[in-house]
Amino acid sequence: MLKLCSCSVTDQIQASVQCRFPGSPSPFAFRRRSPVSVSCSPLSRLKLTPVQAVLSSQQKEVAEVVKSGSGSLADLLRLGSLAEDGLSYNEKYIVRCYEVGINKTATIETLANLLQEVGSNHAQSLGFSTDGFATTPTMRKMHLIWVTARMHIEIYKYPAWSDVVEIETWCQSEGRIGTRRDWILKDAATGELIGRATGKWVMMNQDTRRLQKVSDDVREEHLIFCPREPRLAFPEKNNRSLKKIIKLEDPAQYSRLRLTPRRADLDMNHHVNYVTYIGWVLESMPQEIIDTHELQSITLDYRRECLQDDVVDSLASLEPIDGTETVSEHNGTNGSTAAREDADCPKFLHLLRVSCDGQEINRGRTEWRKKPAR
Amino acid sequence: MLKLCSCSVTDQIQASVQCRFPGSPSPFAFRRRSPVSVSCSPLSRLKLTPVQAVLSSQQKEVAEVVKSGSGSLADLLRLGSLAEDGLSYNEKYIVRCYEVGINKTATIETLANLLQEVGSNHAQSLGFSTDGFATTPTMRKMHLIWVTARMHIEIYKYPAWSDVVEIETWCQSEGRIGTRRDWILKDAATGELIGRATGKWVMMNQDTRRLQKVSDDVREEHLIFCPREPRLAFPEKNNRSLKKIIKLEDPAQYSRLRLTPRRADLDMNHHVNYVTYIGWVLESMPQEIIDTHELQSITLDYRRECLQDDVVDSLASLEPIDGTETVSEHNGTNGSTAAREDADCPKFLHLLRVSCDGQEINRGRTEWRKKPAR
């Protein structure tokens, strides 16, 4: 079993690569590069009058810069850059029309995809692992890969079509066996915090499929780009990202059976990408919750890879109320407040399992809140 | 039935809104606005050194511009602008890591999504129909909406992760009953043509679900932003975009039965978005073709809307060889060339239908070519 905090590094691992999370583990390079800015500063745009008429000559100039190897066109156009200290990376994304769902706001899948993209671009901006899997040279030599162990995402305000989301990300080691990446999401127009996320990865030997301790070599390759002091997106004690997820047992209250991967769910290694699991978890949510609530937080523990021919059951049940926790959250308010809180902010446990043999793919936990009036 | 070229405008329509194609129909405004450029010209970026240290003051400036109503932050940051004559719109997109599939290149769904986005941004840049459905004032007054009748996309070279795709789009009327939008896709780094597309929409009364002739009022609202002379992405005679698709009859050679919409497939009107249909069409393709070939062109005729609870069958068969056409395409070369051509570039007919009653949702046609060596 894949327990991030206590697993033996020689445990046989059932989980496997969630390969569509490239760049997520720690960035790496042999020596620290100076922060490279590829941002197009809003200021420069405001002060310059875009000259449409000479676009072709501009394009030629860009093509020459690209050709000369000083950066790809994407590097030039991307609204992203390393922070001044080189220890985090920040990029802005405009929410596209097809990325919003029935609520007219970005779906959780969209935001999860953007976390993946900004992590990749961070790794790329540091100049390593352009294969998209963010392995270090030592890891590649030793056939070691990163395996997603946990993702936790909290969204406080969903951006709408054409809103600009600014995401900062950085990474650091996680004990002796893993690495983590954190993210802060802001509304770029106002600077308002709209979300936070954290993910954990462990190292697996690709041949033996066993977990492996992060060696000093790999650690050194990592640490050079990590903050010197731990910096957490969720610094508060007992935050949701740390919560242990208990296994949801049958019979579940809600289920959606026999879900199948589509071709577009597969990455270049023919594994189902990690965002698809989020969608599958949501599939078993009761419609009345979807209609009246929005997702506040989601935590997923990844336990087993999923391939093209797998058929998956998605199960969900209301999480049993933990009286102590509810009381403590409300500083000792009485039961009626706790009950109201529970109706307004229901919490669910989730399980994704292989349909035919019940093997656990994923366990999850979601919290919901009433939809805001629009 | 929804036949674009010959349908009676009073035909009962089975198809309904493919609502996730906002902005696709003709742009509209009461008077032509001067072309507004919101592009960040590559030249300005190259000549200016981005000043990270003053980012916060820049952001303040942007926030003030946004606040003053002279444009949203997205308008400022977007790499898109109207052409000088105001008759087409052009935008650049960087292919994101999660938008590539097993071939390590952008999926056809990604490119179809971008067509949708650039169409929306075109409409927005003209300052109308910010509801995302690109209806004109007259249409809204009369409860008229646009219904996707056909989409045809050809991709000559699939962009990879971090490639920049430049898409130009424009629209114009289509006979008395519809409107069309065309697209040209280029590799922004080289200017190489990498794809073309065209889509057709017809007007439907939302209450009666019947097709309706485009009235002079609506036409006038449209035409102001359309090229004076017809301009087609596929100007050549007998091009694939014009090809009639015959209905695929049972038994089909390949099938994938009982596909179901996921929550993320639904738009704000709870309809399945048009890109999902493309994915469903590909689901029934034989794996050996997917492994060795890539999609060259896809044509979809939309005949019926699909809702959350619909269960869908995807059928596919090799298209019967049309000897005449093959010979004509090869200027009279002999049969053996034709046979080789057919193996290298197989063509398929597709049908999406409601599982329970066999109603036709969609008929399609795809052409494939051998994957290029990478």
XYZ file of C-alpha atoms in Angstrom:
748
model
C 0.000 0.000 0.000
C 1.120 3.463 -0.699
C 1.156 5.378 2.535
C 3.273 8.361 2.148
C 4.192 8.991 5.750
C 4.965 5.511 6.954
C 5.521 3.207 4.025
C 8.523 0.958 3.887
C 10.533 1.802 0.861
C 10.578 -1.833 -0.121
C 6.825 -2.237 -0.025
C 5.473 -3.631 -3.234
C 3.665 -0.725 -4.768
C 0.329 -1.128 -6.377
C 0.098 2.433 -7.474
C 1.996 3.477 -10.503
C 2.897 6.542 -12.419
C 0.307 9.225 -12.868
C 2.311 10.182 -15.849
C 0.439 13.298 -16.846
C 1.905 15.287 -14.028
C 5.213 16.156 -15.602
C 7.366 18.683 -13.917
C 5.558 18.291 -10.686
C 8.332 16.893 -8.589
C 11.291 18.997 -7.588
C 13.059 20.972 -10.228
C 16.636 20.127 -10.881
C 19.794 21.321 -12.536
C 23.465 20.849 -11.863
C 23.961 24.422 -10.836
C 21.521 27.099 -9.959
C 20.713 29.190 -12.998
C 20.005 32.847 -12.685
C 16.306 33.477 -12.654
C 15.207 33.716 -16.250
C 12.274 35.919 -16.900
C 10.186 35.119 -19.899
C 7.305 37.236 -18.805
C 5.811 39.901 -20.967
C 5.299 42.596 -18.426
C 1.883 44.214 -18.525
C 3.653 47.568 -18.253
C 5.503 47.100 -21.491
C 2.247 46.334 -23.200
C 0.516 49.346 -21.857
C 3.248 51.717 -22.868
C 3.810 50.354 -26.346
C 1.354 50.682 -29.136
C 1.157 47.295 -30.770
C 2.167 47.740 -34.374
C 0.050 45.416 -36.423
C 1.448 46.615 -39.704
C 4.939 45.375 -38.998
C 3.829 42.087 -37.561
C 5.588 40.105 -40.232
C 8.932 41.685 -39.486
C 8.341 41.132 -35.794
C 7.627 37.528 -36.498
C 10.846 37.313 -38.426
C 12.724 38.743 -35.477
C 11.093 36.271 -33.106
C 11.882 33.444 -35.484
C 15.511 34.533 -35.497
C 15.670 34.668 -31.720
C 14.089 31.244 -31.540
C 16.481 29.944 -34.166
C 19.478 31.365 -32.350
C 18.572 29.164 -29.416
C 17.993 31.928 -26.930
C 14.536 30.607 -26.137
C 11.531 28.992 -27.731
C 8.688 31.124 -29.010
C 6.626 29.759 -26.117
C 9.276 31.011 -23.677
C 8.957 34.452 -25.191
C 5.186 34.509 -25.175
C 4.475 32.780 -21.896
C 3.231 34.945 -19.032
C 5.474 33.145 -16.573
C 8.748 33.701 -14.820
C 10.886 32.573 -11.918
C 10.741 34.686 -8.792
C 13.697 36.942 -8.162
C 15.248 34.484 -5.712
C 14.755 31.689 -8.228
C 12.868 29.571 -5.691
C 9.370 29.735 -7.062
C 7.721 30.161 -10.426
C 4.677 32.230 -11.305
C 2.478 32.171 -14.388
C -0.787 33.736 -15.475
C -3.476 31.864 -17.370
C -6.613 33.185 -19.031
C -9.556 30.869 -18.447
C -10.785 29.713 -21.847
C -14.419 29.379 -22.889
C -14.288 25.585 -23.074
C -12.768 25.315 -19.624
C -15.900 26.400 -17.784
C -18.676 24.001 -16.869
C -22.339 24.102 -15.966
C -21.667 26.758 -13.293
C -20.062 29.067 -15.892
C -16.844 28.929 -13.886
C -13.664 26.955 -14.446
C -14.083 23.292 -13.615
C -11.906 21.679 -10.974
C -10.381 19.651 -13.816
C -9.333 22.872 -15.538
C -7.631 24.123 -12.403
C -5.955 20.755 -11.819
C -4.702 20.878 -15.402
C -3.251 24.327 -14.817
C -1.418 23.090 -11.710
C 0.140 20.466 -13.938
C 1.077 23.025 -16.578
C 2.641 25.521 -14.188
C 4.652 22.721 -12.536
C 5.939 21.634 -15.933
C 6.842 25.160 -16.920
C 8.635 25.665 -13.628
C 10.762 22.592 -14.293
C 11.340 23.711 -17.873
C 12.325 27.223 -16.835
C 15.050 25.684 -14.706
C 16.305 23.960 -17.792
C 15.930 20.309 -16.911
C 13.944 17.230 -17.746
C 12.299 18.355 -20.888
C 10.933 14.819 -21.247
C 8.071 16.072 -19.131
C 8.612 13.660 -16.262
C 10.949 15.786 -14.146
C 13.357 12.992 -13.374
C 16.944 13.901 -12.448
C 19.972 12.441 -14.268
C 20.606 10.030 -11.379
C 16.992 8.916 -11.487
C 17.128 8.273 -15.214
C 20.357 6.299 -14.790
C 18.776 4.183 -12.057
C 15.407 3.727 -13.831
C 13.661 5.653 -11.090
C 10.456 7.561 -11.685
C 8.111 9.734 -9.639
C 4.761 8.343 -8.597
C 1.933 10.610 -7.479
C 0.981 9.631 -3.948
C -1.441 12.404 -2.971
C -3.033 15.558 -4.345
C -4.950 18.067 -2.299
C -6.639 21.103 -3.876
C -8.733 23.791 -2.196
C -10.598 26.404 -4.231
C -12.058 29.422 -2.460
C -13.399 31.170 -5.531
C -13.794 29.685 -8.990
C -12.636 31.939 -11.827
C -14.997 32.547 -14.747
C -14.379 32.552 -18.494
C -11.739 35.209 -19.342
C -10.664 35.673 -15.738
C -6.905 35.582 -15.309
C -5.527 33.137 -12.760
C -2.035 33.657 -11.405
C -0.389 30.554 -10.005
C 2.806 30.412 -7.966
C 4.490 27.084 -7.411
C 7.593 25.725 -5.718
C 8.836 22.381 -4.509
C 10.828 20.784 -1.717
C 11.619 17.384 -0.301
C 9.182 15.384 1.749
C 10.908 13.180 4.313
C 13.288 10.507 3.067
C 11.059 9.019 0.478
C 9.473 11.769 -1.487
C 9.091 15.196 -2.864
C 6.267 17.699 -2.790
C 5.045 20.657 -4.791
C 2.858 23.468 -3.476
C 0.744 26.002 -5.313
C -0.941 29.320 -4.528
C -3.699 30.520 -6.894
C -4.707 34.160 -7.122
C -7.115 36.273 -9.121
C -4.555 38.211 -11.140
C -6.801 41.265 -11.512
C -7.236 41.775 -7.773
C -4.500 39.730 -6.121
C -7.157 37.860 -4.135
C -6.201 34.360 -2.952
C -8.565 31.959 -4.735
C -6.981 28.581 -4.062
C -4.134 26.503 -2.695
C -2.857 23.033 -3.475
C -0.185 20.544 -2.533
C 0.961 17.267 -4.044
C 3.287 14.493 -2.937
C 5.322 12.086 -5.015
C 7.380 9.050 -4.108
C 10.187 7.446 -6.055
C 9.654 4.069 -7.655
C 11.957 1.720 -9.490
C 10.449 1.335 -12.941
C 11.686 -2.249 -13.299
C 10.837 -3.704 -9.888
C 7.773 -1.424 -9.293
C 8.996 -0.954 -5.714
C 9.280 2.269 -3.786
C 12.792 3.496 -3.251
C 14.340 5.860 -0.742
C 15.465 9.174 -2.228
C 19.265 8.853 -2.294
C 21.612 11.694 -1.362
C 22.523 12.096 -5.032
C 18.950 12.643 -6.071
C 18.325 14.801 -3.031
C 21.213 17.070 -3.939
C 20.018 17.340 -7.483
C 16.684 18.503 -6.083
C 17.505 20.699 -3.204
C 19.310 23.317 -5.183
C 16.009 24.757 -6.324
C 14.012 24.343 -3.141
C 13.383 27.024 -0.528
C 16.015 26.774 2.263
C 13.318 26.804 4.935
C 10.214 24.673 4.431
C 7.481 26.750 2.851
C 4.012 25.261 2.841
C 0.910 26.351 0.978
C -1.022 25.123 4.028
C 1.055 26.230 7.005
C -1.813 26.031 9.493
C -1.912 23.096 11.898
C -4.363 20.244 11.261
C -5.254 21.557 7.845
C -7.295 19.447 5.442
C -4.300 18.525 3.299
C -2.948 16.372 6.153
C -6.168 14.541 6.864
C -5.994 10.764 6.661
C -8.633 9.285 4.371
C -10.312 6.180 5.665
C -11.370 3.562 3.172
C -14.977 3.816 2.066
C -16.628 0.460 2.563
C -19.522 -1.053 0.643
C -22.361 -0.436 0.430
C -21.710 3.179 -0.520
C -24.587 5.653 -0.601
C -23.890 6.716 -4.178
C -22.189 5.024 -7.057
C -21.473 5.290 -10.741
C -20.360 1.956 -12.076
C -18.331 0.815 -15.068
C -16.612 4.051 -16.041
C -14.116 3.580 -18.849
C -11.103 5.623 -19.915
C -11.459 7.407 -23.231
C -8.565 7.719 -25.634
C -8.120 11.371 -24.691
C -7.651 10.374 -21.029
C -4.413 8.571 -21.821
C -0.989 10.131 -21.734
C 1.975 9.212 -23.862
C 2.606 6.155 -21.657
C -0.969 4.953 -22.104
C -1.770 5.628 -18.441
C -4.892 7.465 -17.410
C -3.903 10.974 -16.445
C -4.444 12.176 -12.916
C -7.116 14.720 -13.770
C -9.401 11.997 -15.118
C -9.565 10.511 -11.610
C -10.948 13.789 -10.329
C -13.702 13.641 -12.940
C -14.471 10.028 -12.024
C -14.715 10.919 -8.343
C -17.269 13.607 -9.211
C -19.285 11.188 -11.336
C -20.729 9.454 -8.285
C -21.756 12.671 -6.523
C -25.523 13.019 -6.106
C -27.013 15.494 -8.571
C -28.694 17.556 -5.831
C -25.295 18.397 -4.363
C -23.888 19.306 -7.777
C -26.896 21.567 -8.382
C -26.681 23.450 -5.103
C -23.052 23.205 -3.993
C -19.573 23.705 -5.348
C -16.427 21.771 -4.567
C -14.404 23.381 -1.818
C -11.606 20.872 -1.463
C -10.572 17.528 -2.876
C -7.924 15.121 -1.608
C -6.934 12.046 -3.575
C -4.640 9.231 -2.489
C -3.345 7.399 -5.549
C -2.878 3.663 -5.022
C -2.873 1.927 -8.369
C -2.370 2.914 -11.980
C -5.190 2.651 -14.450
C -4.781 1.561 -18.064
C -6.880 1.845 -21.190
C -8.845 -1.358 -20.697
C -9.635 -0.902 -17.011
C -13.257 -0.457 -16.035
C -13.774 1.588 -12.913
C -16.456 1.991 -10.251
C -16.819 5.336 -8.505
C -18.357 5.189 -5.018
C -19.238 8.001 -2.614
C -20.809 8.354 0.828
C -21.265 11.236 3.228
C -18.349 11.223 5.614
C -19.384 10.120 9.097
C -19.608 13.212 11.292
C -16.688 13.501 13.622
C -18.294 15.301 16.564
C -15.036 16.345 18.151
C -13.749 17.925 15.005
C -16.971 19.781 14.284
C -17.111 21.153 17.802
C -13.488 22.145 17.731
C -13.951 23.915 14.393
C -16.720 25.963 15.950
C -14.964 26.631 19.221
C -17.475 24.704 21.230
C -20.708 25.879 19.627
C -23.636 23.609 20.135
C -25.008 20.747 18.115
C -27.477 22.744 16.060
C -24.703 24.830 14.530
C -22.788 21.653 13.799
C -25.814 20.190 12.072
C -26.342 23.304 9.958
C -22.664 23.363 9.075
C -22.943 19.790 7.938
C -25.907 20.437 5.640
C -24.341 23.548 4.139
C -20.888 22.028 3.836
C -21.263 18.304 3.271
C -18.143 16.150 3.225
C -17.844 12.976 1.207
C -15.586 9.963 1.163
C -14.797 8.446 -2.221
C -13.432 5.260 -3.623
C -12.403 4.408 -7.163
C -11.926 0.691 -7.682
C -11.402 -1.757 -10.521
C -14.877 -3.052 -11.400
C -13.970 -6.690 -11.901
C -11.876 -7.396 -8.812
C -12.516 -4.457 -6.481
C -8.855 -3.394 -6.315
C -8.490 0.079 -4.882
C -7.307 2.658 -7.419
C -7.886 5.790 -5.447
C -9.433 6.939 -2.213
C -10.630 10.462 -1.868
C -12.339 13.053 0.253
C -14.270 16.111 -0.859
C -15.807 19.072 0.949
C -18.543 21.189 -0.576
C -20.085 24.574 0.108
C -23.296 26.262 -0.957
C -22.966 27.899 -4.363
C -22.476 31.627 -4.087
C -25.276 33.826 -5.429
C -24.287 35.195 -8.864
C -33.270 16.011 -40.545
C -30.652 18.646 -40.510
C -29.283 18.970 -44.003
C -27.557 22.222 -44.329
C -27.802 22.720 -48.051
C -31.311 21.629 -48.727
C -33.310 21.618 -45.533
C -36.644 23.308 -45.360
C -36.512 26.006 -42.766
C -39.652 24.639 -41.219
C -38.364 21.101 -40.843
C -38.715 19.806 -37.364
C -35.189 19.750 -36.117
C -33.867 16.857 -34.127
C -30.492 18.386 -33.581
C -30.149 21.047 -30.986
C -27.644 23.493 -29.694
C -24.074 22.434 -29.419
C -23.824 25.118 -26.848
C -20.144 24.967 -26.147
C -19.326 26.700 -29.379
C -19.907 30.226 -28.249
C -18.810 32.980 -30.503
C -18.627 30.709 -33.435
C -21.313 32.233 -35.539
C -20.895 35.584 -37.125
C -19.708 38.445 -35.024
C -22.032 41.334 -34.603
C -22.260 44.906 -33.430
C -24.420 47.844 -34.372
C -21.587 49.669 -36.009
C -18.187 48.562 -37.036
C -15.676 49.285 -34.312
C -12.138 50.193 -35.125
C -9.929 47.168 -34.899
C -8.830 46.868 -31.313
C -5.459 45.356 -30.801
C -4.850 43.636 -27.521
C -1.835 41.793 -28.734
C 1.464 41.907 -26.968
C 3.775 42.166 -29.903
C 6.780 39.872 -29.753
C 8.932 42.832 -30.775
C 8.036 44.803 -27.686
C 8.980 41.870 -25.544
C 12.283 41.388 -27.194
C 13.307 44.987 -26.861
C 12.202 45.480 -23.299
C 13.859 43.894 -20.337
C 11.064 42.592 -18.141
C 11.445 44.289 -14.796
C 10.508 41.764 -12.179
C 11.310 44.077 -9.294
C 8.555 46.500 -10.145
C 5.976 43.864 -10.897
C 3.709 44.988 -8.104
C 3.487 48.521 -9.436
C 2.895 47.149 -12.914
C 0.092 45.055 -11.560
C -1.369 48.136 -9.938
C -1.248 49.922 -13.269
C -2.942 47.014 -15.004
C -5.549 46.881 -12.263
C -6.235 50.576 -12.807
C -6.580 50.148 -16.551
C -8.935 47.248 -15.964
C -10.880 49.247 -13.411
C -11.151 52.243 -15.720
C -13.033 50.022 -18.131
C -10.562 50.243 -20.988
C -10.310 46.470 -21.158
C -10.254 43.375 -19.002
C -6.959 41.975 -17.800
C -7.514 39.099 -20.210
C -7.839 41.609 -23.067
C -4.498 43.068 -22.085
C -2.743 39.742 -21.741
C -4.277 37.855 -24.627
C -2.082 37.251 -27.673
C -4.913 38.072 -30.006
C -6.094 40.956 -32.133
C -8.345 41.894 -35.001
C -6.706 42.207 -38.385
C -6.140 45.737 -39.642
C -9.243 45.629 -41.837
C -11.251 44.346 -38.877
C -12.494 41.358 -40.865
C -10.625 38.559 -39.197
C -9.169 37.801 -35.805
C -5.868 36.165 -34.977
C -4.618 34.666 -31.729
C -1.638 32.630 -30.593
C -1.887 29.709 -28.181
C 0.871 27.797 -26.462
C 0.125 24.066 -26.399
C -0.025 23.000 -22.746
C 1.438 19.804 -21.319
C -1.955 18.279 -20.565
C -3.228 18.980 -24.064
C -1.007 16.396 -25.742
C -1.936 12.743 -26.009
C -0.250 9.429 -26.553
C 1.518 10.757 -29.648
C 3.076 13.595 -27.615
C 1.299 16.064 -29.863
C -1.861 18.095 -29.337
C -4.974 15.979 -29.535
C -7.653 16.797 -32.088
C -9.878 17.687 -29.112
C -7.333 20.305 -28.033
C -7.305 21.881 -31.469
C -11.110 21.773 -31.686
C -11.234 23.498 -28.292
C -8.919 26.206 -29.538
C -11.120 26.802 -32.585
C -13.952 27.368 -30.143
C -11.866 29.736 -28.026
C -10.613 31.838 -30.912
C -14.152 32.132 -32.278
C -15.384 33.324 -28.902
C -12.576 35.827 -28.567
C -13.271 37.114 -32.069
C -16.894 37.774 -31.121
C -15.828 39.331 -27.833
C -13.265 41.573 -29.502
C -16.089 42.981 -31.620
C -17.882 43.777 -28.426
C -21.029 41.717 -28.713
C -22.772 38.757 -27.227
C -20.726 38.286 -24.139
C -23.162 35.555 -23.098
C -20.936 33.248 -25.103
C -23.590 32.230 -27.604
C -22.984 34.900 -30.228
C -26.619 35.685 -30.791
C -27.532 39.098 -32.190
C -30.047 41.429 -30.466
C -32.755 40.478 -32.977
C -32.071 36.811 -32.360
C -32.329 37.228 -28.611
C -35.593 39.146 -29.016
C -37.014 36.395 -31.226
C -35.725 33.476 -29.093
C -33.473 32.353 -31.924
C -30.267 30.461 -31.329
C -27.484 29.034 -33.445
C -27.270 25.290 -33.947
C -24.094 23.620 -35.125
C -24.840 21.794 -38.359
C -21.365 20.730 -39.516
C -17.738 20.925 -38.502
C -14.837 20.019 -40.736
C -11.247 20.102 -39.490
C -8.049 19.176 -41.349
C -4.710 18.975 -39.566
C -1.537 18.750 -41.650
C 0.917 18.800 -38.763
C 0.113 18.344 -35.096
C 1.838 20.801 -32.773
C 3.738 19.420 -29.764
C 3.812 20.558 -26.144
C 5.031 24.192 -25.975
C 4.611 24.791 -29.692
C 2.767 28.001 -30.455
C -0.266 27.747 -32.723
C -1.530 30.850 -34.464
C -5.166 30.734 -35.509
C -6.931 33.171 -37.806
C -10.706 33.114 -37.995
C -13.481 34.989 -39.744
C -17.130 34.444 -40.532
C -19.709 35.067 -43.211
C -23.205 34.042 -44.148
C -24.064 30.686 -45.629
C -27.041 30.838 -47.970
C -30.382 31.953 -46.575
C -30.419 29.718 -43.572
C -27.068 29.856 -41.900
C -23.731 31.241 -41.070
C -20.233 29.841 -41.254
C -16.880 30.382 -39.629
C -13.517 29.484 -41.150
C -10.133 29.007 -39.531
C -6.506 28.860 -40.640
C -3.971 27.305 -38.256
C -0.263 28.062 -38.506
C 2.890 27.154 -36.630
C 3.620 30.591 -35.185
C 7.385 29.993 -35.072
C 7.676 29.266 -38.777
C 4.463 30.530 -40.348
C 3.848 27.043 -41.760
C 0.203 26.178 -42.474
C -0.666 23.300 -40.129
C -4.432 23.113 -40.424
C -7.713 24.494 -41.727
C -11.288 24.231 -40.538
C -14.802 25.341 -41.335
C -18.077 25.149 -39.444
C -21.704 25.811 -40.316
C -24.567 26.885 -38.095
C -28.254 27.212 -38.716
C -30.783 29.287 -36.829
C -33.374 27.582 -34.655
C -36.322 28.874 -32.695
C -35.639 27.900 -29.122
C -39.331 27.460 -28.319
C -40.548 25.554 -31.377
C -37.222 23.747 -32.006
C -37.702 24.486 -35.712
C -35.162 25.851 -38.145
C -35.718 29.412 -39.200
C -34.607 31.436 -42.189
C -32.039 34.115 -41.352
C -34.052 37.345 -41.596
C -32.702 40.519 -43.189
C -32.414 42.081 -39.729
C -30.196 39.331 -38.448
C -28.294 39.243 -41.711
C -27.527 42.934 -41.460
C -26.389 42.557 -37.902
C -23.986 39.899 -39.123
C -22.687 41.143 -42.381
C -21.032 44.215 -41.027
C -18.114 42.136 -39.813
C -17.885 39.667 -42.678
C -15.474 39.889 -45.606
C -17.146 41.666 -48.572
C -16.145 38.891 -50.945
C -16.575 35.285 -49.828
C -13.335 34.028 -48.316
C -13.065 30.300 -47.748
C -10.500 28.332 -45.782
C -10.990 25.603 -48.412
C -11.249 27.467 -51.708
C -10.350 24.466 -53.844
C -13.123 22.701 -55.766
C -14.448 19.380 -54.454
C -12.565 19.694 -51.216
C -13.280 17.326 -48.332
C -15.260 19.902 -46.388
C -18.031 19.713 -48.982
C -18.258 15.938 -49.089
C -21.641 14.473 -48.296
C -21.530 11.842 -45.584
C -23.631 8.785 -46.233
C -25.226 7.088 -43.262
C -23.261 4.173 -41.878
C -25.502 1.152 -41.709
C -25.350 -1.752 -39.303
C -23.487 -3.949 -38.906
C -20.494 -1.636 -38.577
C -16.980 -3.083 -38.614
C -16.014 -1.447 -35.319
C -18.021 -0.237 -32.392
C -17.766 1.080 -28.880
C -21.107 0.799 -27.163
C -22.767 2.552 -24.232
C -20.589 5.650 -23.940
C -21.893 8.083 -21.348
C -21.357 11.815 -20.896
C -19.301 12.806 -17.881
C -20.120 15.867 -15.826
C -17.178 17.717 -17.362
C -18.624 17.122 -20.849
C -21.626 19.308 -20.117
C -21.805 23.009 -20.768
C -23.786 25.561 -18.832
C -26.983 24.428 -20.564
C -26.383 20.799 -19.596
C -25.756 19.836 -23.220
C -22.813 17.723 -24.232
C -20.231 20.014 -25.805
C -19.278 19.517 -29.414
C -15.723 18.397 -28.719
C -16.954 15.386 -26.757
C -18.515 14.051 -29.954
C -15.109 14.065 -31.590
C -13.743 11.973 -28.722
C -16.662 9.563 -29.005
C -16.117 9.160 -32.747
C -12.492 8.236 -32.075
C -13.492 5.699 -29.407
C -14.662 3.203 -32.000
C -11.520 3.434 -34.132
C -9.531 0.189 -34.237
C -6.423 0.351 -32.037
C -4.082 -0.654 -34.890
C -5.043 2.489 -36.780
C -4.567 4.676 -33.700
C -1.128 3.107 -33.164
C 0.134 3.625 -36.684
C -1.853 6.541 -38.100
C -2.881 10.037 -37.195
C -6.092 11.837 -37.966
C -5.866 13.915 -41.112
C -9.394 15.232 -41.337
C -12.685 14.888 -39.537
C -16.139 15.966 -40.671
C -19.127 15.805 -38.355
C -22.766 16.420 -39.211
C -24.697 17.230 -36.042
C -28.243 15.906 -36.011
C -29.471 15.687 -32.462
C -28.500 17.120 -29.121
C -27.199 14.876 -26.381
C -28.006 15.332 -22.700
C -26.502 14.087 -19.463
C -28.487 10.858 -19.268
C -28.066 9.795 -22.878
C -26.106 6.633 -23.563
C -24.352 6.603 -26.899
C -23.026 3.989 -29.328
C -20.080 4.864 -31.539
C -19.824 2.913 -34.788
C -17.172 2.982 -37.501
C -16.464 1.232 -40.786
C -13.938 1.717 -43.543
C -15.484 3.930 -46.195
C -16.290 2.002 -49.355
C -13.660 2.855 -51.957
C -14.923 5.269 -54.534
C -12.883 4.239 -57.574
C -13.614 7.357 -59.536
C -12.499 9.650 -56.791
C -9.305 7.750 -56.101
C -8.359 7.761 -59.756
C -9.186 11.415 -60.097
C -7.145 12.299 -57.034
C -4.166 10.558 -58.580
C -4.681 11.950 -62.042
C -5.376 8.580 -63.509
C -2.667 6.482 -61.862
C -3.344 2.809 -61.866
C -5.076 0.553 -59.386
C -2.025 -0.526 -57.421
C -1.271 3.038 -56.390
C -4.878 3.449 -55.429
C -4.694 0.346 -53.251
C -1.521 1.515 -51.536
C -3.038 4.932 -50.996
C -5.994 3.299 -49.359
C -3.879 1.286 -46.888
C -1.717 4.271 -46.003
C -4.599 6.715 -45.815
C -7.674 4.816 -44.672
C -11.001 6.633 -44.595
C -13.775 5.811 -42.151
C -17.458 6.484 -41.868
C -18.839 7.051 -38.375
C -22.148 7.071 -36.638
C -23.031 8.155 -33.121
C -26.487 7.018 -32.079
C -28.613 6.839 -28.970
C -28.091 3.339 -27.574
C -31.680 2.616 -26.600
C -33.552 3.680 -29.728
C -30.890 4.018 -32.397
C -31.637 7.722 -33.108
C -28.868 9.351 -35.077
C -26.878 11.920 -33.088
C -24.041 12.490 -35.450
C -22.623 11.129 -38.655
C -18.981 11.563 -39.432
C -16.119 10.876 -41.763
C -12.422 10.679 -40.957
C -9.276 10.351 -43.027
C -6.012 9.101 -41.595
C -2.371 9.111 -42.656
C 0.688 7.184 -41.529
C 2.294 8.737 -38.475
C 5.354 10.761 -39.374
C 8.701 9.490 -38.090
C 9.757 11.520 -35.047
